[in-house]
Amino acid sequence: MFRSIFRAAAAGSECHHQLHRLNAAASLLSSLNYSSKNSKSAVTKANKKTKSKDAKADDASSAASDDFDSRLDEGARARALAFDENDPSLDVGPDGRSLFTSSPSLSELTRKDACTYIKFNMDKLKAVLPEGLPVGMEKEFEESMRSALLVRQSFLDLRDNFRRIVDPPSWPSDKAPKVRKQVVLDGPVSCGKSIALSMLVNWARDEGWLVFYAPKGREWTHGGFYYKNPQTGLWDTPVQAEKILKDFRMWNEGHLKKLLCQIDDPIPLGEGAGVGWMKEVDSMTMPVGATLDDLVKTGIDHTHAAVGVVVRLRKELSLVKDMPVLFAIDQYNNWFTFSEYEEPVTFHSCRQIHARELSTVNAYRSMMHDDMMVGAFSHSTAVGKLRKELPDVPADARVNFPRYSLDEAAAVCHYYLRQRLVHREAFSEESWKKVYYLANGNGSEMRWLIPLMR
């Protein structure tokens, strides 16, 4: 009897627990039905995030794979080029001519060397151009994996022009070609103006000339500290002035130590970079027997004298007679437009300062003198088109620097073939001519198109 009672009680308890479980399950299902829309969107968002992360991971892995493949290809190409150095039969240009000139220096190049390549030692090149290499030259060396440049007829004409000024040939006066002491290199974008100017500086320094080379004329008009000098009415830029002097001294120090200062007038002092004016001192005088190197070091060591020394240096260099002096300014067109600096006019407005109002630019921009000077335009700096007749520039100084001719393009394409920028199976006269006409003789565009040849 008691056994039946206990069994009935246990069965009732089990039914109660089962009913409780069913009620809990029902409430859970009802809650799930109620939040089904939200959970679905959450699941969808989670899936999208997962897919997005997966896609980004795939893109990253793909980019990393492409980058690895490109590095692998460059490494294999570098090894192949190193192996090719032992095979002179590959150094063949168009029509079977030699691709590289046998002349060891720019001074010994002749017109027969046009449309060939001249090799450079990179360490020596950086030593002779410590101010910096042009961007186009660095890209050419990087892409071709060789320190070599095309010998162009336009560069030989430029070099011979200045060579005839210093060493006039014994020709009859009626047959002697016209020489220009002042030259402005103009022409299309990426036609080689900056490279030609740097090669001219390299040649002149190898000849023992004193060369004032400014490869980045735009920096004279941008950045740094500037203020208006009440004595001159011009704007001084002491930070740029100090850099100008340091760059000039790096290569020319040996020449400067041999040249004495010829101007005894005191050098005006200005406001230093971030330190204000000197108290009760407005000028300084160089000691008797001081050299041009002493003058330059004074401008480097004393920020108040930096701008005054740069201006004085321009006058001193025009008096040097012991050796030829050449002024070479790249990005020269930046000196005929507005600078980055502004002068407050009212509380709400400013006036943009023109480059000619800067003391340093004002001292070096003019070509109305008897000194040798070359300026190269740089259209990549987005200055804009200037008028044909420029102030302070002789009317006949502007020379149009051409793009590659067909003969030069042939040599360039064969050189890129030699440097394995294109496969030999895809290379043909028809294909490289298509590249030439498509790029319209533009050097950088041809260098970009050549590897696409199929």
XYZ file of N, CA and C in Angstrom, residues 142-396:
765
model
N 67.333 53.673 -60.777
C 66.609 52.658 -60.022
C 65.911 51.668 -60.948
N 65.247 52.167 -61.990
C 64.497 51.285 -62.885
C 65.427 50.427 -63.744
N 66.501 51.022 -64.220
C 67.391 50.282 -65.104
C 68.428 49.449 -64.349
N 68.547 49.693 -63.025
C 69.525 48.979 -62.198
C 70.952 49.171 -62.711
N 71.238 50.360 -63.236
C 72.590 50.685 -63.691
C 72.758 52.195 -63.659
N 73.949 52.646 -63.247
C 74.244 54.082 -63.216
C 74.808 54.496 -64.568
N 73.914 54.704 -65.512
C 74.307 55.115 -66.864
C 73.260 56.061 -67.412
N 73.698 57.020 -68.239
C 72.808 58.006 -68.832
C 73.065 58.112 -70.327
N 72.014 58.474 -71.046
C 72.123 58.641 -72.492
C 72.878 59.927 -72.817
N 73.826 59.833 -73.732
C 74.532 61.021 -74.226
C 73.682 61.633 -75.332
N 73.120 62.790 -75.045
C 72.215 63.434 -76.002
C 72.934 64.566 -76.732
N 72.542 64.774 -77.963
C 73.141 65.843 -78.758
C 72.864 67.203 -78.137
N 71.702 67.362 -77.533
C 71.350 68.638 -76.903
C 72.272 68.942 -75.720
N 72.689 67.918 -74.984
C 73.642 68.153 -73.898
C 75.011 68.524 -74.453
N 75.449 67.844 -75.510
C 76.749 68.170 -76.102
C 76.767 69.601 -76.615
N 75.659 70.057 -77.182
C 75.577 71.453 -77.648
C 75.689 72.417 -76.475
N 75.023 72.085 -75.371
C 75.065 72.944 -74.186
C 76.476 72.985 -73.609
N 77.115 71.834 -73.501
C 78.474 71.784 -72.974
C 79.446 72.546 -73.860
N 79.360 72.325 -75.176
C 80.279 72.991 -76.096
C 80.074 74.499 -76.118
N 78.862 74.953 -75.851
C 78.605 76.389 -75.799
C 79.455 77.041 -74.716
N 79.462 76.466 -73.521
C 80.233 77.045 -72.421
C 81.727 76.741 -72.555
N 82.053 75.660 -73.197
C 83.473 75.373 -73.445
C 84.063 76.424 -74.372
N 83.313 76.853 -75.374
C 83.818 77.868 -76.311
C 83.957 79.238 -75.655
N 83.172 79.491 -74.609
C 83.293 80.768 -73.906
C 84.629 80.849 -73.170
N 84.997 79.761 -72.519
C 86.240 79.740 -71.744
C 87.453 79.524 -72.639
N 87.291 78.673 -73.651
C 88.409 78.348 -74.548
C 87.956 78.546 -75.993
N 87.943 79.795 -76.477
C 87.443 80.068 -77.829
C 88.268 79.341 -78.886
N 87.610 78.688 -79.848
C 88.354 77.999 -80.921
C 88.937 79.006 -81.904
N 89.934 78.575 -82.627
C 90.589 79.458 -83.607
C 89.880 79.366 -84.952
N 88.605 79.726 -84.953
C 87.824 79.722 -86.176
C 87.706 81.147 -86.706
N 87.444 81.298 -87.988
C 87.151 82.644 -88.504
C 85.916 83.216 -87.821
N 85.952 84.491 -87.574
C 84.849 85.122 -86.829
C 83.515 84.975 -87.523
N 83.505 84.892 -88.852
C 82.240 84.784 -89.565
C 81.659 83.373 -89.519
N 82.478 82.366 -89.176
C 82.001 80.987 -89.109
C 81.869 80.463 -87.682
N 82.296 81.226 -86.724
C 82.217 80.782 -85.334
C 80.758 80.751 -84.878
N 80.325 79.662 -84.270
C 78.938 79.588 -83.792
C 78.695 80.580 -82.664
N 77.471 81.031 -82.575
C 77.114 81.998 -81.541
C 77.124 81.332 -80.173
N 77.691 82.014 -79.209
C 77.726 81.484 -77.846
C 76.814 82.324 -76.959
N 76.277 81.680 -75.929
C 75.402 82.353 -74.965
C 75.989 82.169 -73.568
N 76.197 83.262 -72.878
C 76.654 83.168 -71.494
C 75.500 82.900 -70.542
N 74.301 83.248 -70.954
C 73.115 83.015 -70.142
C 72.140 82.142 -70.941
N 71.722 81.032 -70.342
C 70.846 80.068 -71.017
C 69.721 79.672 -70.067
N 68.510 79.629 -70.603
C 67.349 79.125 -69.876
C 66.834 77.903 -70.625
N 66.889 76.746 -69.976
C 66.431 75.495 -70.585
C 64.933 75.350 -70.352
N 64.188 75.402 -71.439
C 62.743 75.228 -71.380
C 62.380 74.017 -72.231
N 61.182 73.517 -72.070
C 60.767 72.366 -72.852
C 59.661 71.605 -72.153
N 59.169 70.532 -72.771
C 58.059 69.763 -72.200
C 58.447 69.075 -70.896
N 57.448 68.558 -70.216
C 57.677 67.823 -68.976
C 58.482 66.557 -69.260
N 59.442 66.271 -68.402
C 60.248 65.040 -68.471
C 61.005 64.895 -69.782
N 61.519 66.014 -70.301
C 62.333 65.925 -71.514
C 63.826 65.875 -71.191
N 64.208 65.970 -69.902
C 65.602 65.800 -69.511
C 66.350 67.069 -69.181
N 65.651 68.155 -68.870
C 66.314 69.434 -68.588
C 67.158 69.357 -67.314
N 66.576 68.801 -66.248
C 67.294 68.729 -64.976
C 68.498 67.800 -65.064
N 68.359 66.693 -65.796
C 69.482 65.771 -65.958
C 70.594 66.434 -66.755
N 70.231 67.146 -67.824
C 71.246 67.838 -68.621
C 71.972 68.893 -67.794
N 71.242 69.604 -66.940
C 71.867 70.627 -66.098
C 72.836 69.991 -65.102
N 72.431 68.879 -64.493
C 73.325 68.213 -63.537
C 74.558 67.650 -64.240
N 74.402 67.150 -65.468
C 75.557 66.659 -66.219
C 76.496 67.809 -66.583
N 75.927 68.984 -66.863
C 76.756 70.155 -67.144
C 77.553 70.554 -65.902
N 76.906 70.522 -64.733
C 77.599 70.834 -63.479
C 78.708 69.815 -63.226
N 78.411 68.554 -63.475
C 79.412 67.491 -63.312
C 80.618 67.743 -64.210
N 80.343 68.073 -65.472
C 81.438 68.348 -66.415
C 82.254 69.561 -65.974
N 81.576 70.641 -65.584
C 82.279 71.869 -65.198
C 83.158 71.645 -63.969
N 82.677 70.882 -63.013
C 83.480 70.628 -61.815
C 84.659 69.716 -62.136
N 84.478 68.784 -63.061
C 85.617 67.964 -63.494
C 86.675 68.812 -64.189
N 86.238 69.909 -64.815
C 87.159 70.817 -65.494
C 87.826 71.800 -64.534
N 87.442 71.774 -63.262
C 88.043 72.676 -62.290
C 87.322 73.991 -62.126
N 86.077 74.082 -62.585
C 85.317 75.317 -62.455
C 84.763 75.460 -61.038
N 84.445 76.697 -60.686
C 83.729 76.994 -59.456
C 82.243 77.102 -59.818
N 81.433 76.173 -59.328
C 80.030 76.085 -59.750
C 79.114 76.305 -58.553
N 78.221 77.272 -58.694
C 77.152 77.483 -57.718
C 75.925 76.749 -58.251
N 75.592 75.607 -57.629
C 74.530 74.731 -58.125
C 73.384 74.685 -57.119
N 72.194 75.041 -57.585
C 70.985 74.970 -56.759
C 70.011 74.010 -57.438
N 70.007 72.726 -57.062
C 69.148 71.748 -57.739
C 67.668 71.886 -57.404
N 67.348 72.608 -56.329
C 65.954 72.763 -55.921
C 65.666 74.231 -55.652
N 65.513 74.986 -56.733
C 65.252 76.405 -56.591
C 63.924 76.700 -55.921
N 62.999 75.757 -55.976
C 61.697 75.966 -55.342
C 61.834 76.094 -53.832
N 62.805 75.423 -53.244
C 62.981 75.486 -51.795
C 63.391 76.882 -51.333
N 63.898 77.696 -52.246
C 64.243 79.073 -51.879
C 62.991 79.899 -51.588
N 61.848 79.453 -52.052
C 60.612 80.230 -51.942
C 59.554 79.539 -51.081
N 59.921 78.452 -50.429
C 58.944 77.701 -49.638
C 59.561 77.255 -48.314
N 58.759 77.326 -47.258
C 59.147 76.792 -45.966
C 60.095 77.675 -45.186
N 60.243 77.350 -43.903
C 61.196 78.068 -43.073
C 60.652 79.363 -42.496
N 61.543 80.108 -41.879
C 61.221 81.366 -41.213
C 61.465 82.536 -42.172
N 60.588 83.533 -42.187
C 60.783 84.689 -43.056
C 60.309 85.958 -42.340
N 60.962 87.053 -42.675
C 60.592 88.344 -42.087
C 61.037 89.450 -43.043
N 60.460 90.609 -42.890
C 60.780 91.749 -43.751
C 61.921 92.552 -43.139
N 62.969 92.734 -43.959
C 64.125 93.493 -43.500
C 63.860 94.982 -43.726
N 63.795 95.788 -42.673
C 63.482 97.222 -42.843
C 64.576 97.984 -43.582
N 65.809 97.460 -43.591
C 66.903 98.158 -44.266
C 66.814 98.023 -45.793
N 66.360 96.876 -46.260
C 66.314 96.634 -47.708
C 64.901 96.644 -48.276
N 63.905 96.441 -47.422
C 62.530 96.335 -47.907
C 62.221 94.971 -48.511
N 63.177 94.046 -48.474
C 62.973 92.697 -48.988
C 62.744 91.721 -47.835
N 62.317 90.519 -48.188
C 62.029 89.499 -47.185
C 63.209 88.546 -47.060
N 63.681 88.374 -45.836
C 64.827 87.500 -45.564
C 64.349 86.112 -45.129
N 65.077 85.103 -45.573
C 64.785 83.714 -45.199
C 66.071 83.079 -44.678
N 66.382 83.260 -43.397
C 67.677 82.805 -42.865
C 67.847 81.286 -42.863
N 66.772 80.527 -42.730
C 66.894 79.066 -42.725
C 67.372 78.573 -44.094
N 66.724 79.080 -45.155
C 67.149 78.697 -46.500
C 68.554 79.199 -46.804
N 68.882 80.398 -46.328
C 70.206 80.963 -46.591
C 71.303 80.092 -46.006
N 71.096 79.593 -44.816
C 72.099 78.726 -44.187
C 72.289 77.435 -44.992
N 71.178 76.859 -45.470
C 71.279 75.638 -46.273
C 71.978 75.903 -47.600
N 71.702 77.051 -48.208
C 72.362 77.417 -49.468
C 73.879 77.452 -49.280
N 74.323 78.050 -48.205
C 75.757 78.159 -47.947
C 76.383 76.791 -47.666
N 75.687 75.950 -46.907
C 76.213 74.615 -46.615
C 76.354 73.788 -47.888
N 75.323 73.836 -48.747
C 75.383 73.078 -50.007
C 76.505 73.581 -50.906
N 76.674 74.887 -50.974
C 77.701 75.466 -51.838
C 79.104 75.092 -51.373
N 79.287 75.003 -50.072
C 80.621 74.755 -49.525
C 81.036 73.284 -49.634
N 80.066 72.364 -49.736
C 80.392 70.939 -49.695
C 81.382 70.539 -50.784
N 81.195 71.019 -52.003
C 82.108 70.657 -53.088
C 83.182 71.713 -53.316
N 82.828 72.989 -53.096
C 83.715 74.089 -53.482
C 84.666 74.550 -52.391
N 84.724 73.853 -51.280
C 85.555 74.309 -50.167
C 87.018 74.511 -50.581
N 87.558 73.577 -51.371
C 88.949 73.704 -51.802
C 89.191 74.948 -52.632
N 88.253 75.280 -53.536
C 88.388 76.500 -54.346
C 88.253 77.752 -53.483
N 87.285 77.730 -52.554
C 86.996 78.923 -51.761
C 88.163 79.310 -50.864
N 88.927 78.333 -50.404
C 90.068 78.630 -49.549
C 91.196 79.340 -50.293
N 91.184 79.274 -51.610
C 92.225 79.914 -52.421
C 91.830 81.319 -52.875
N 90.578 81.696 -52.678
C 90.073 82.975 -53.184
C 89.862 83.950 -52.038
N 90.430 85.139 -52.172
C 90.294 86.169 -51.139
C 89.054 87.015 -51.384
N 88.480 87.511 -50.292
C 87.356 88.439 -50.405
C 87.851 89.757 -51.016
N 87.074 90.298 -51.951
C 87.479 91.522 -52.645
C 86.611 92.726 -52.288
N 85.571 92.503 -51.504
C 84.680 93.592 -51.102
C 84.871 93.831 -49.608
N 85.206 95.066 -49.255
C 85.496 95.410 -47.861
C 84.293 95.977 -47.114
N 83.199 96.207 -47.796
C 82.024 96.799 -47.143
C 81.494 95.868 -46.052
N 80.959 96.436 -44.974
C 80.399 95.590 -43.905
C 79.181 94.810 -44.398
N 78.982 93.648 -43.805
C 77.852 92.788 -44.161
C 76.686 93.113 -43.232
N 75.531 93.492 -43.776
C 74.392 93.821 -42.905
C 73.864 92.586 -42.195
N 73.495 92.746 -40.941
C 72.919 91.667 -40.156
C 71.409 91.816 -40.109
N 70.745 90.699 -40.066
C 69.289 90.704 -40.011
C 68.791 89.942 -38.803
N 67.545 89.613 -38.847
C 66.929 88.855 -37.765
C 67.292 87.384 -37.902
N 67.731 86.768 -36.831
C 68.089 85.358 -36.869
C 66.871 84.462 -36.861
N 67.056 83.207 -37.244
C 65.950 82.251 -37.301
C 65.477 81.908 -35.898
N 64.392 82.553 -35.477
C 63.806 82.259 -34.176
C 64.491 82.901 -32.995
N 65.487 83.762 -33.221
C 66.221 84.374 -32.098
C 66.143 85.891 -32.109
N 65.484 86.480 -33.072
C 65.317 87.930 -33.108
C 66.565 88.665 -33.578
N 66.589 89.965 -33.310
C 67.688 90.817 -33.739
C 68.802 90.839 -32.692
N 69.999 91.139 -33.183
C 71.108 91.359 -32.249
C 71.006 92.774 -31.679
N 71.348 92.921 -30.420
C 71.234 94.219 -29.764
C 72.424 95.107 -30.105
N 72.130 96.299 -30.589
C 73.107 97.363 -30.846
C 74.161 96.969 -31.888
N 73.883 95.970 -32.693
C 74.795 95.560 -33.772
C 73.959 95.340 -35.030
N 74.297 96.048 -36.101
C 73.529 95.902 -37.329
C 74.384 95.494 -38.529
N 75.714 95.268 -38.320
C 76.580 94.846 -39.420
C 77.849 94.224 -38.860
N 78.580 93.527 -39.745
C 79.857 92.943 -39.354
C 80.813 93.036 -40.531
N 82.102 93.094 -40.243
C 83.130 93.245 -41.275
C 84.053 92.038 -41.253
N 84.378 91.536 -42.443
C 85.318 90.430 -42.533
C 86.736 90.949 -42.302
N 87.564 90.184 -41.627
C 88.945 90.639 -41.368
C 89.771 90.693 -42.650
N 90.848 91.442 -42.611
C 91.740 91.562 -43.766
C 92.367 90.194 -44.067
N 92.381 89.837 -45.347
C 92.944 88.557 -45.749
C 91.980 87.386 -45.647
N 90.714 87.663 -45.354
C 89.729 86.596 -45.250
C 89.450 86.001 -46.632
N 89.219 84.728 -46.671
C 88.912 84.033 -47.926
C 87.397 83.898 -48.088
N 86.996 83.469 -49.276
C 85.569 83.235 -49.501
C 85.065 82.096 -48.623
N 85.938 81.162 -48.287
C 85.524 80.095 -47.371
C 85.231 80.658 -45.993
N 86.041 81.631 -45.543
C 85.757 82.290 -44.265
C 84.417 83.018 -44.312
N 84.132 83.624 -45.444
C 82.864 84.334 -45.608
C 81.686 83.369 -45.504
N 81.792 82.247 -46.197
C 80.701 81.270 -46.182
C 80.523 80.684 -44.783
N 81.609 80.358 -44.115
C 81.512 79.804 -42.759
C 80.889 80.806 -41.797
N 81.141 82.087 -42.010
C 80.532 83.108 -41.161
C 79.016 83.075 -41.277
N 78.516 82.928 -42.509
C 77.070 82.849 -42.703
C 76.463 81.587 -42.128
N 77.242 80.496 -42.131
C 76.740 79.235 -41.578
C 76.711 79.280 -40.054
N 77.737 79.888 -39.457
C 77.864 79.892 -37.986
C 76.995 80.949 -37.321
N 76.668 82.028 -38.041
C 75.896 83.119 -37.451
C 74.609 83.301 -38.243
N 73.500 82.915 -37.637
C 72.219 82.969 -38.342
C 71.824 84.395 -38.707
N 72.264 85.395 -37.923
C 71.940 86.789 -38.247
C 72.620 87.249 -39.539
N 73.737 86.609 -39.911
C 74.488 87.033 -41.091
C 74.231 86.159 -42.305
N 73.404 85.110 -42.173
C 73.237 84.127 -43.248
C 72.746 84.768 -44.549
N 71.684 85.543 -44.466
C 71.131 86.155 -45.685
C 72.108 87.172 -46.259
N 72.713 88.003 -45.409
C 73.671 88.991 -45.887
C 74.869 88.349 -46.566
N 75.325 87.196 -46.068
C 76.456 86.500 -46.676
C 76.068 85.918 -48.033
N 74.863 85.360 -48.147
C 74.416 84.827 -49.437
C 74.379 85.931 -50.487
N 73.875 87.090 -50.108
C 73.828 88.220 -51.051
C 75.240 88.699 -51.377
N 76.121 88.804 -50.389
C 77.497 89.237 -50.618
C 78.246 88.211 -51.480
N 77.980 86.928 -51.274
C 78.651 85.879 -52.039
C 78.381 86.024 -53.532
N 77.168 86.412 -53.872
C 76.847 86.607 -55.301
C 77.721 87.700 -55.907
N 77.967 88.757 -55.197
C 78.808 89.843 -55.699
C 80.273 89.418 -55.756
N 80.706 88.661 -54.761
C 82.099 88.203 -54.735
C 82.384 87.239 -55.893
N 81.452 86.347 -56.185
C 81.673 85.365 -57.253
C 81.765 86.037 -58.619
N 81.093 87.148 -58.802
C 81.177 87.850 -60.090
C 82.534 88.517 -60.287
N 83.330 88.643 -59.219
C 84.646 89.262 -59.311
C 85.782 88.242 -59.431
N 85.456 86.952 -59.360
C 86.480 85.914 -59.444
C 87.007 85.820 -60.874
N 88.326 85.884 -61.028
C 88.958 85.804 -62.352
C 89.957 84.642 -62.444
N 90.253 84.008 -61.314
C 91.262 82.942 -61.305
C 90.761 81.648 -61.923
N 89.457 81.469 -62.003
C 88.867 80.248 -62.561
C 87.474 80.567 -63.091
N 86.987 79.776 -64.033
C 85.629 80.019 -64.534
C 84.596 79.795 -63.427
N 83.569 80.606 -63.432
C 82.484 80.522 -62.455
C 81.178 80.315 -63.215
N 80.406 79.331 -62.770
C 79.122 79.011 -63.413
C 78.028 78.978 -62.357
N 76.911 79.633 -62.656
C 75.720 79.558 -61.816
C 74.721 78.638 -62.504
N 74.288 77.583 -61.803
C 73.352 76.600 -62.361
C 72.161 76.481 -61.420
N 70.989 76.878 -61.893
C 69.788 76.921 -61.062
C 68.717 76.030 -61.685
N 68.334 74.982 -60.981
C 67.212 74.155 -61.428
C 65.919 74.679 -60.803
N 64.787 74.334 -61.410
C 63.477 74.852 -60.999
C 63.480 76.384 -61.019
N 64.142 76.909 -62.034
C 64.344 78.363 -62.157
C 63.026 79.108 -62.341
N 62.034 78.457 -62.925
C 60.757 79.136 -63.165
C 60.023 79.460 -61.867
N 60.381 78.805 -60.764
C 59.747 79.134 -59.483
C 60.131 80.523 -59.000
N 61.147 81.107 -59.568
C 61.586 82.440 -59.162
C 60.859 83.553 -59.917
N 59.911 83.179 -60.762
C 59.156 84.182 -61.528
C 57.676 84.142 -61.193
N 57.357 83.541 -60.071
C 55.966 83.479 -59.631
C 55.918 83.727 -58.126
N 54.769 83.511 -57.531
C 54.599 83.834 -56.113
C 55.183 82.745 -55.227
N 55.675 83.167 -54.083
C 56.229 82.243 -53.101
C 55.114 81.712 -52.206
N 55.526 80.920 -51.237
C 54.568 80.372 -50.271
C 54.223 81.379 -49.181
N 55.009 82.428 -49.054
C 54.886 83.342 -47.927
C 53.796 84.384 -48.163
N 53.243 84.869 -47.062
C 52.177 85.871 -47.119
C 52.464 87.005 -46.144
N 52.037 88.196 -46.529
C 52.178 89.378 -45.675
C 50.788 89.841 -45.238
N 50.536 89.937 -43.945
C 49.219 90.423 -43.492
C 48.982 91.862 -43.956
N 47.813 92.076 -44.542
C 47.442 93.411 -45.018
C 46.411 94.022 -44.084
N 45.365 93.287 -43.815
C 44.363 93.688 -42.832
C 44.177 92.531 -41.856
N 43.234 92.702 -40.944
C 42.986 91.654 -39.962
C 42.447 90.389 -40.623
N 41.798 90.538 -41.777
C 41.154 89.395 -42.433
C 41.789 89.026 -43.767
N 42.840 89.687 -44.193
C 43.395 89.409 -45.519
C 44.923 89.444 -45.492
N 45.502 88.731 -46.460
C 46.956 88.674 -46.607
C 47.330 88.861 -48.073
N 48.525 89.323 -48.298
C 49.070 89.483 -49.647
C 50.159 88.448 -49.859
N 50.054 87.712 -50.971
C 51.066 86.712 -51.266
C 52.341 87.396 -51.759
N 53.469 86.975 -51.231
C 54.757 87.605 -51.532
C 55.348 86.985 -52.790
N 55.762 87.820 -53.725
C 56.374 87.333 -54.962
C 57.820 86.909 -54.696
N 58.291 85.961 -55.507
C 59.648 85.442 -55.305
C 60.700 86.535 -55.435
N 60.472 87.514 -56.307
C 61.475 88.569 -56.503
C 61.626 89.456 -55.271
N 60.680 89.377 -54.326
C 60.756 90.171 -53.111
C 61.601 89.493 -52.031
N 62.075 88.264 -52.283
C 62.934 87.566 -51.338
C 64.384 87.978 -51.581
N 65.116 88.236 -50.544
C 66.486 88.740 -50.677
C 67.372 87.783 -51.458
N 67.278 86.482 -51.160
C 68.148 85.508 -51.822
C 67.819 85.395 -53.306
N 66.547 85.284 -53.629
C 66.132 85.170 -55.034
C 66.472 86.441 -55.790
N 66.240 87.570 -55.168
C 66.509 88.848 -55.809
C 67.983 89.002 -56.173
N 68.876 88.407 -55.380
C 70.316 88.534 -55.629
C 70.790 87.625 -56.754
N 70.097 86.483 -57.003
C 70.595 85.481 -57.947
C 69.724 85.318 -59.184
N 68.550 85.900 -59.241
C 67.625 85.630 -60.342
C 68.044 86.271 -61.648
N 68.572 87.460 -61.602
C 68.838 88.227 -62.821
C 69.918 87.566 -63.677
N 69.703 87.631 -65.001
C 70.702 87.199 -65.975
C 71.265 88.369 -66.775
N 70.967 89.583 -66.345
C 71.448 90.762 -67.052
C 72.836 91.133 -66.525
N 73.804 90.257 -66.830
C 75.186 90.471 -66.399
C 76.100 89.716 -67.351
N 77.380 89.712 -67.067
C 78.357 89.065 -67.948
C 78.818 87.710 -67.419
N 78.173 87.207 -66.376
C 78.558 85.917 -65.799
C 77.874 84.773 -66.550
N 78.488 83.585 -66.480
C 77.876 82.396 -67.082
C 76.809 81.846 -66.139
N 75.623 81.640 -66.682
C 74.503 81.203 -65.855
C 73.546 80.361 -66.677
N 73.071 79.272 -66.070
C 72.087 78.388 -66.702
C 70.942 78.179 -65.727
N 69.742 78.348 -66.218
C 68.546 78.066 -65.427
C 67.691 77.050 -66.159
N 67.172 76.081 -65.439
C 66.333 75.048 -66.044
C 64.929 75.138 -65.465
N 63.934 75.174 -66.350
C 62.555 75.161 -65.902
C 62.169 73.751 -65.461
N 61.301 73.675 -64.476
C 60.794 72.390 -64.002
C 59.278 72.473 -63.978
N 58.640 71.892 -64.992
C 57.181 71.963 -65.079
C 56.507 70.997 -64.114
N 57.263 70.080 -63.528
C 56.685 69.154 -62.558
C 56.349 69.845 -61.240
N 56.850 71.057 -61.008
C 56.545 71.790 -59.779
C 55.251 72.589 -59.888
N 54.559 72.466 -61.025
C 53.228 73.057 -61.205
C 53.217 74.566 -61.000
N 54.206 75.238 -61.565
C 54.252 76.701 -61.478
C 53.248 77.336 -62.432
N 53.041 76.704 -63.575
C 52.185 77.279 -64.605
C 53.016 77.841 -65.740
N 52.367 78.161 -66.820
C 53.069 78.657 -67.992
C 53.436 80.126 -67.805
N 54.692 80.446 -68.070
C 55.170 81.818 -67.964
C 55.206 82.464 -69.339
N 55.211 83.757 -69.359
C 55.272 84.458 -70.634
C 56.648 84.279 -71.270
N 56.722 84.467 -72.550
C 57.957 84.207 -73.282
C 59.067 85.161 -72.868
N 58.758 86.423 -72.713
C 59.751 87.409 -72.315
C 59.724 87.548 -70.787
N 60.790 87.114 -70.154
C 60.873 87.141 -68.702
C 61.671 88.362 -68.239
N 61.295 88.941 -67.122
C 62.067 90.088 -66.606
C 63.461 89.660 -66.166
N 64.447 90.512 -66.430
C 65.846 90.286 -66.045
C 66.473 89.103 -66.761
N 65.916 88.705 -67.900
C 66.456 87.594 -68.688
C 66.611 88.058 -70.136
N 67.791 87.858 -70.761
C 67.964 88.257 -72.165
C 66.933 87.580 -73.074
N 66.555 88.265 -74.111
C 65.502 87.767 -74.999
C 65.898 86.474 -75.694
N 67.193 86.297 -75.991
C 67.631 85.110 -76.732
C 68.175 84.009 -75.816
